[in-house]
Amino acid sequence: MNILQELQARFRAALVGLSDASDADLDLIRPAQDPKFGDYQANLAMPLGKRLGRPPRDVAAEILGRLDAADLCHPPEVAGPGFINLRLKDDYFIPHLQAAVGDQRLGVAPVEKPRTFVIDYSAPNVAKPMHVGHIRSTVIGDALCRTLRFLGHRVISDNHIGDWGTQFGMILYGYKHFLDAAAYKNNPVAELARLYRLVSLVMEYYGILDNLPVLEKEIQKQQKILEKLKLEDQNNKKIIEKIKEQDDKVKELRSTWVFDNATRIWLENGSTTPDISKLIPEHKEIRSDVLAETAKLHAGDPENRKLWQEFLPACEDEINRIYGRLGIRFDHTLGESFYEDRLAGVVEELVNKGIARESDGALCIFFPGEKVPMLIRKQDGAFLYATTDLATIRYRMEQFHPDAILYVVDHRQSMHFKHLFEAARLWGYGDVELQHVSFGTVLGEDNRPFKTRSGDTVGLESLLDEAVLRAGEIVSANDDAKPDGPELPPERRREIAEIVGIGALKYADLSQNRTSDYVFSYDKMLAMNGNTATYMQYAYARVRSIFAKGNVDAAELRRSGAEIVLPTPAERALALEILRFPEALDRAAADYRPHQLTAYLFDLANRYSTFFENCPVLRAETDALRRSRLLLCDLTARTIGKGLELLGIKVVEKM
Ligand code: ARG
């Protein structure tokens, strides 16, 4: 049962007589910020009044004259400029709460019109180890799958892994030039990862070398501007400011990663085997050679195919191990290679239909009013990332008949998806919702993309290990501090640490509005107070401990027919918050933003705290009140548990 939806339906009916009113106005019906103003507030009279050229209070009065909601709320009041304050009747909503007690779905009705979603997420390039950049796509995509599924939609998850791109050309090159055969035999994944890093370092070196003259020039140019500024009036505040800005600019340029990495590579000696600085002169053509290895693989060269077939299972084992730890599974893992033999056909069709055409020897799709086309075949005949994505759309449409395809991919690919979706429309896929569920970057505490001290990307595995390690310390310290002595054996502590550590990592990500960047911090994500998984898991475990302490069987209580009563404001506020779970899920699903759900869980946990401080549970004045409060506790815990489950986070009964 969704109270907000019910209120909106009543207002929709009341708005019918008003010209100019639309469903968008109904978005202005919201939970009230302050209980003084009731439980919900309808703020639609102000914009409506403005559009109609009438005093908002009049408009509000007219709406109320037609509003038929006497079964839901007490007579509404108009406040201030035209706010409509709505106070729900207890005997309207308590039965819904009572119904949630015995309901597995906690009163969340499945959607009336289920849709079919294909969700494309995680999708690492598997030739290299997963790193911090993959956490967001993986975790957000998984939360969306779970939430949409719970709401009653049909969801197909598909991990579109990069198993066919240049990365494989890189490890092929590495394998042929730098292989440590014994290491490969011993641990293929680790050796392939080393080869990948080595090759990318050497390639990066030559990339930097190409770039240096450009950078040098730019620095000289900016330095000249700085010198000139210094000749101007040094007492002028504006000039002083400008000098400072310019100085920062020059410093910034000088310290770009380009310089850092170049010097790092040059200075590196003996620390890596084989010695990179000695390697470098022997691999001048590495970048084109790597491309040639990739091209040979794509052209069906037997040696490269054989090696690729040998590498792939090892790479897949590696990512599957991490997915196992994260509790993530996919319905399909159809990587780029799966589409290889369909690409030529797709390109041919696009050309025949006049959607793609030749330009400088390449095949491109041009878009009305846009200069940059989308490349689908290069001059040398190679297909591109975009070509594969087009073939993938066709396959998914034919195979799954989705109403929507969601791509959970970082914001740097927004141009790619804009073009891809436009091309798909031109191609005839006009009905399906194609959505780039984009997200920002994970930053370090220095506000720059999160890197290790030596400047490398942070491996996902080490991230998990560190989070679990720190969670372990917290779990142990807490258990040791329990008034009646510790109650968790070491093995249980380890299991809990894994759940708490990984939960913290996921929640820290999901609780951010996905489109913003966020700063990664172990301390913050594991904080026991605040909007964290740890706080939520604690809230859950604390409720459970009440049942343990009072020797109450929750399942029996639910079946007992005990009644919920709400004599105090804190109880009433908690009850209403519990009933808002469906609203939060709708908000999270509407715009594919899991942080709407975490924000709700945080509110719920806070209302619960207030309730718990004000209302004795096990020692309530009467048995009826005790049972009512226990039911509220139970509903709170179940809602938190369910909410976390939909985010892919586990709870524990004891912490
Ligand atoms: N493998 C790609 C990368 O690492 C992401 C793929 C996203 N999905 C897609 N259908 N393009 O950048």
mmCIF file of C-alpha atoms in Angstrom, residues 164-386:
data_model
loop_
_atom_site.group_PDB
_atom_site.id
_atom_site.type_symbol
_atom_site.label_atom_id
_atom_site.label_comp_id
_atom_site.label_asym_id
_atom_site.label_seq_id
_atom_site.Cartn_x
_atom_site.Cartn_y
_atom_site.Cartn_z
ATOM 1 C CA TRP A 164 37.737 -9.138 -27.101
ATOM 2 C CA GLY A 165 39.391 -5.724 -27.097
ATOM 3 C CA THR A 166 42.897 -4.283 -27.148
ATOM 4 C CA GLN A 167 43.490 -5.577 -23.611
ATOM 5 C CA PHE A 168 43.802 -9.033 -25.100
ATOM 6 C CA GLY A 169 46.210 -7.716 -27.699
ATOM 7 C CA MET A 170 48.221 -6.439 -24.759
ATOM 8 C CA ILE A 171 48.414 -9.711 -22.908
ATOM 9 C CA LEU A 172 49.098 -11.531 -26.162
ATOM 10 C CA TYR A 173 52.045 -9.208 -26.702
ATOM 11 C CA GLY A 174 53.133 -9.630 -23.100
ATOM 12 C CA TYR A 175 52.843 -13.384 -23.332
ATOM 13 C CA LYS A 176 55.019 -13.486 -26.421
ATOM 14 C CA HIS A 177 57.728 -11.176 -25.053
ATOM 15 C CA PHE A 178 57.761 -11.124 -21.272
ATOM 16 C CA LEU A 179 56.297 -14.416 -20.074
ATOM 17 C CA ASP A 180 57.590 -15.951 -16.874
ATOM 18 C CA ALA A 181 56.555 -19.507 -17.749
ATOM 19 C CA ALA A 182 56.918 -20.895 -14.259
ATOM 20 C CA ALA A 183 54.826 -18.100 -12.765
ATOM 21 C CA TYR A 184 52.185 -18.624 -15.445
ATOM 22 C CA LYS A 185 51.980 -22.300 -14.681
ATOM 23 C CA ASN A 186 51.735 -21.637 -11.011
ATOM 24 C CA ASN A 187 49.134 -18.846 -11.116
ATOM 25 C CA PRO A 188 48.007 -17.864 -14.614
ATOM 26 C CA VAL A 189 45.790 -14.999 -13.466
ATOM 27 C CA ALA A 190 48.537 -13.312 -11.497
ATOM 28 C CA GLU A 191 51.011 -13.697 -14.331
ATOM 29 C CA LEU A 192 48.535 -12.351 -16.905
ATOM 30 C CA ALA A 193 47.871 -9.399 -14.625
ATOM 31 C CA ARG A 194 51.605 -8.747 -14.370
ATOM 32 C CA LEU A 195 51.971 -8.951 -18.141
ATOM 33 C CA TYR A 196 49.098 -6.546 -18.590
ATOM 34 C CA ARG A 197 50.645 -4.020 -16.198
ATOM 35 C CA LEU A 198 54.041 -4.348 -17.767
ATOM 36 C CA VAL A 199 52.789 -3.855 -21.310
ATOM 37 C CA SER A 200 50.601 -0.916 -20.342
ATOM 38 C CA LEU A 201 53.538 0.724 -18.576
ATOM 39 C CA VAL A 202 55.759 0.460 -21.632
ATOM 40 C CA MET A 203 52.938 1.674 -23.869
ATOM 41 C CA GLU A 204 52.285 4.523 -21.489
ATOM 42 C CA TYR A 205 55.934 5.479 -21.649
ATOM 43 C CA TYR A 206 55.763 5.959 -25.410
ATOM 44 C CA GLY A 207 52.443 7.701 -25.124
ATOM 45 C CA ILE A 208 53.967 10.173 -22.698
ATOM 46 C CA LEU A 209 56.985 10.649 -24.878
ATOM 47 C CA ASP A 210 54.698 11.684 -27.735
ATOM 48 C CA ASN A 211 52.883 14.034 -25.476
ATOM 49 C CA LEU A 212 55.863 15.711 -23.851
ATOM 50 C CA PRO A 213 56.594 18.318 -26.561
ATOM 51 C CA VAL A 214 52.953 19.456 -26.521
ATOM 52 C CA LEU A 215 52.975 19.744 -22.781
ATOM 53 C CA GLU A 216 56.338 21.468 -22.746
ATOM 54 C CA LYS A 217 55.017 24.090 -25.145
ATOM 55 C CA GLU A 218 51.913 24.664 -23.091
ATOM 56 C CA ILE A 219 53.970 25.120 -19.941
ATOM 57 C CA GLN A 220 56.226 27.638 -21.648
ATOM 58 C CA LYS A 221 53.202 29.541 -22.881
ATOM 59 C CA GLN A 222 51.606 29.693 -19.460
ATOM 60 C CA GLN A 223 54.954 30.557 -17.844
ATOM 61 C CA LYS A 224 55.291 33.542 -20.187
ATOM 62 C CA ILE A 225 51.861 34.798 -19.179
ATOM 63 C CA LEU A 226 52.957 34.518 -15.562
ATOM 64 C CA GLU A 227 56.185 36.500 -16.148
ATOM 65 C CA LYS A 228 54.229 39.233 -17.885
ATOM 66 C CA LEU A 229 51.819 39.498 -15.002
ATOM 67 C CA LYS A 230 54.733 39.876 -12.633
ATOM 68 C CA LEU A 231 55.820 43.011 -14.472
ATOM 69 C CA GLU A 232 52.510 44.710 -13.771
ATOM 70 C CA ASP A 233 51.510 46.788 -10.738
ATOM 71 C CA GLN A 234 52.250 44.602 -7.733
ATOM 72 C CA ASN A 235 49.988 46.629 -5.438
ATOM 73 C CA ASN A 236 46.864 45.971 -7.416
ATOM 74 C CA LYS A 237 44.758 43.373 -5.643
ATOM 75 C CA LYS A 238 43.323 42.013 -8.856
ATOM 76 C CA ILE A 239 46.775 41.510 -10.321
ATOM 77 C CA ILE A 240 47.988 39.741 -7.214
ATOM 78 C CA GLU A 241 45.038 37.412 -7.458
ATOM 79 C CA LYS A 242 45.674 36.781 -11.125
ATOM 80 C CA ILE A 243 49.323 36.002 -10.455
ATOM 81 C CA LYS A 244 48.332 33.495 -7.851
ATOM 82 C CA GLU A 245 45.875 31.834 -10.210
ATOM 83 C CA GLN A 246 48.407 31.716 -13.003
ATOM 84 C CA ASP A 247 51.079 30.369 -10.690
ATOM 85 C CA ASP A 248 48.742 27.556 -9.630
ATOM 86 C CA LYS A 249 48.019 26.793 -13.237
ATOM 87 C CA VAL A 250 51.686 26.435 -14.110
ATOM 88 C CA LYS A 251 52.332 24.314 -11.034
ATOM 89 C CA GLU A 252 49.379 22.129 -11.874
ATOM 90 C CA LEU A 253 50.652 21.615 -15.411
ATOM 91 C CA ARG A 254 54.100 20.753 -14.183
ATOM 92 C CA SER A 255 52.844 18.207 -11.763
ATOM 93 C CA THR A 256 50.372 16.483 -14.059
ATOM 94 C CA TRP A 257 50.402 12.748 -13.933
ATOM 95 C CA VAL A 258 52.167 12.810 -17.239
ATOM 96 C CA PHE A 259 55.300 14.171 -15.642
ATOM 97 C CA ASP A 260 54.877 12.136 -12.506
ATOM 98 C CA ASN A 261 54.560 8.910 -14.387
ATOM 99 C CA ALA A 262 57.265 9.698 -16.873
ATOM 100 C CA THR A 263 59.773 10.392 -14.170
ATOM 101 C CA ARG A 264 58.531 7.420 -12.247
ATOM 102 C CA ILE A 265 59.142 5.131 -15.180
ATOM 103 C CA TRP A 266 62.502 6.654 -15.995
ATOM 104 C CA LEU A 267 63.723 6.442 -12.479
ATOM 105 C CA GLU A 268 62.444 2.985 -11.897
ATOM 106 C CA ASN A 269 65.370 0.590 -11.714
ATOM 107 C CA GLY A 270 65.549 -2.989 -10.648
ATOM 108 C CA SER A 271 62.321 -2.802 -8.646
ATOM 109 C CA THR A 272 60.268 -4.540 -11.307
ATOM 110 C CA THR A 273 61.333 -7.677 -13.119
ATOM 111 C CA PRO A 274 62.267 -7.514 -15.847
ATOM 112 C CA ASP A 275 63.738 -4.095 -15.469
ATOM 113 C CA ILE A 276 61.455 -1.677 -17.276
ATOM 114 C CA SER A 277 63.997 0.948 -18.193
ATOM 115 C CA LYS A 278 66.084 -1.711 -19.924
ATOM 116 C CA LEU A 279 63.010 -3.056 -21.679
ATOM 117 C CA ILE A 280 61.855 0.204 -23.062
ATOM 118 C CA PRO A 281 64.351 0.692 -25.922
ATOM 119 C CA GLU A 282 63.617 -2.822 -27.187
ATOM 120 C CA HIS A 283 59.907 -2.187 -27.643
ATOM 121 C CA LYS A 284 59.687 1.007 -29.614
ATOM 122 C CA GLU A 285 56.816 -0.260 -31.747
ATOM 123 C CA ILE A 286 54.836 -1.685 -28.852
ATOM 124 C CA ARG A 287 51.704 0.332 -29.490
ATOM 125 C CA SER A 288 51.255 -0.662 -33.106
ATOM 126 C CA ASP A 289 52.396 -4.204 -32.353
ATOM 127 C CA VAL A 290 49.724 -4.562 -29.722
ATOM 128 C CA LEU A 291 47.121 -3.388 -32.213
ATOM 129 C CA ALA A 292 48.476 -5.903 -34.686
ATOM 130 C CA GLU A 293 48.102 -8.702 -32.112
ATOM 131 C CA THR A 294 44.502 -7.634 -31.524
ATOM 132 C CA ALA A 295 43.819 -7.517 -35.259
ATOM 133 C CA LYS A 296 45.327 -10.973 -35.710
ATOM 134 C CA LEU A 297 43.095 -12.323 -32.950
ATOM 135 C CA HIS A 298 40.047 -10.817 -34.617
ATOM 136 C CA ALA A 299 41.075 -12.143 -38.015
ATOM 137 C CA GLY A 300 41.162 -15.679 -36.671
ATOM 138 C CA ASP A 301 44.929 -16.205 -36.430
ATOM 139 C CA PRO A 302 45.179 -19.747 -34.980
ATOM 140 C CA GLU A 303 47.941 -19.004 -32.481
ATOM 141 C CA ASN A 304 46.255 -15.946 -31.028
ATOM 142 C CA ARG A 305 42.856 -17.647 -30.924
ATOM 143 C CA LYS A 306 44.336 -20.602 -29.103
ATOM 144 C CA LEU A 307 46.018 -18.373 -26.563
ATOM 145 C CA TRP A 308 42.872 -16.305 -26.132
ATOM 146 C CA GLN A 309 40.904 -19.465 -25.440
ATOM 147 C CA GLU A 310 43.491 -20.394 -22.877
ATOM 148 C CA PHE A 311 43.477 -16.977 -21.175
ATOM 149 C CA LEU A 312 39.741 -16.452 -21.018
ATOM 150 C CA PRO A 313 38.748 -19.088 -18.434
ATOM 151 C CA ALA A 314 41.460 -17.830 -16.097
ATOM 152 C CA CYS A 315 40.214 -14.268 -16.471
ATOM 153 C CA GLU A 316 36.638 -15.361 -15.877
ATOM 154 C CA ASP A 317 37.547 -17.360 -12.794
ATOM 155 C CA GLU A 318 39.150 -14.260 -11.429
ATOM 156 C CA ILE A 319 36.105 -12.013 -11.825
ATOM 157 C CA ASN A 320 33.770 -14.770 -10.643
ATOM 158 C CA ARG A 321 35.720 -15.100 -7.448
ATOM 159 C CA ILE A 322 35.098 -11.428 -6.751
ATOM 160 C CA TYR A 323 31.435 -11.645 -7.705
ATOM 161 C CA GLY A 324 31.126 -14.585 -5.325
ATOM 162 C CA ARG A 325 32.482 -12.509 -2.516
ATOM 163 C CA LEU A 326 30.198 -9.614 -3.385
ATOM 164 C CA GLY A 327 27.168 -11.907 -3.640
ATOM 165 C CA ILE A 328 26.506 -10.963 -7.222
ATOM 166 C CA ARG A 329 25.262 -13.196 -9.987
ATOM 167 C CA PHE A 330 24.234 -12.549 -13.576
ATOM 168 C CA ASP A 331 21.612 -14.225 -15.709
ATOM 169 C CA HIS A 332 23.933 -13.914 -18.699
ATOM 170 C CA THR A 333 27.534 -13.073 -19.336
ATOM 171 C CA LEU A 334 27.523 -12.314 -23.019
ATOM 172 C CA GLY A 335 30.779 -10.508 -23.609
ATOM 173 C CA GLU A 336 31.970 -8.609 -26.622
ATOM 174 C CA SER A 337 33.367 -11.756 -28.257
ATOM 175 C CA PHE A 338 29.875 -13.265 -28.337
ATOM 176 C CA TYR A 339 28.858 -10.699 -30.956
ATOM 177 C CA GLU A 340 31.943 -10.995 -33.131
ATOM 178 C CA ASP A 341 30.352 -12.905 -35.976
ATOM 179 C CA ARG A 342 27.317 -10.616 -36.101
ATOM 180 C CA LEU A 343 29.178 -7.355 -36.642
ATOM 181 C CA ALA A 344 29.668 -7.597 -40.406
ATOM 182 C CA GLY A 345 25.968 -8.262 -40.909
ATOM 183 C CA VAL A 346 24.958 -5.326 -38.728
ATOM 184 C CA VAL A 347 27.250 -2.964 -40.618
ATOM 185 C CA GLU A 348 26.013 -4.215 -43.951
ATOM 186 C CA GLU A 349 22.410 -3.686 -42.970
ATOM 187 C CA LEU A 350 23.084 -0.175 -41.681
ATOM 188 C CA VAL A 351 24.775 0.713 -44.948
ATOM 189 C CA ASN A 352 21.980 -0.809 -47.043
ATOM 190 C CA LYS A 353 19.380 1.113 -45.099
ATOM 191 C CA GLY A 354 21.291 4.306 -45.686
ATOM 192 C CA ILE A 355 21.874 4.837 -41.968
ATOM 193 C CA ALA A 356 25.659 4.477 -42.191
ATOM 194 C CA ARG A 357 27.842 5.842 -44.952
ATOM 195 C CA GLU A 358 31.462 6.105 -45.957
ATOM 196 C CA SER A 359 33.627 8.969 -44.821
ATOM 197 C CA ASP A 360 37.410 8.975 -45.326
ATOM 198 C CA GLY A 361 37.351 5.260 -45.935
ATOM 199 C CA ALA A 362 35.593 4.553 -42.647
ATOM 200 C CA LEU A 363 31.901 3.781 -42.141
ATOM 201 C CA CYS A 364 30.036 6.250 -39.967
ATOM 202 C CA ILE A 365 26.584 7.113 -38.742
ATOM 203 C CA PHE A 366 25.950 10.861 -38.876
ATOM 204 C CA PHE A 367 23.346 12.553 -36.691
ATOM 205 C CA PRO A 368 21.249 15.544 -37.683
ATOM 206 C CA GLY A 369 22.773 18.744 -36.375
ATOM 207 C CA GLU A 370 25.924 17.081 -35.064
ATOM 208 C CA LYS A 371 29.435 17.241 -36.406
ATOM 209 C CA VAL A 372 30.879 14.164 -34.758
ATOM 210 C CA PRO A 373 29.664 10.898 -36.257
ATOM 211 C CA MET A 374 29.696 7.482 -34.699
ATOM 212 C CA LEU A 375 32.307 5.176 -36.249
ATOM 213 C CA ILE A 376 31.179 1.621 -36.888
ATOM 214 C CA ARG A 377 34.013 0.390 -39.109
ATOM 215 C CA LYS A 378 37.514 1.766 -39.328
ATOM 216 C CA GLN A 379 39.484 2.283 -42.549
ATOM 217 C CA ASP A 380 41.423 -0.922 -41.884
ATOM 218 C CA GLY A 381 38.154 -2.855 -41.628
ATOM 219 C CA ALA A 382 38.190 -3.192 -37.824
ATOM 220 C CA PHE A 383 34.887 -2.927 -35.988
ATOM 221 C CA LEU A 384 34.488 -0.821 -32.896
ATOM 222 C CA TYR A 385 33.029 -0.780 -29.419
ATOM 223 C CA ALA A 386 29.955 0.955 -30.870
#
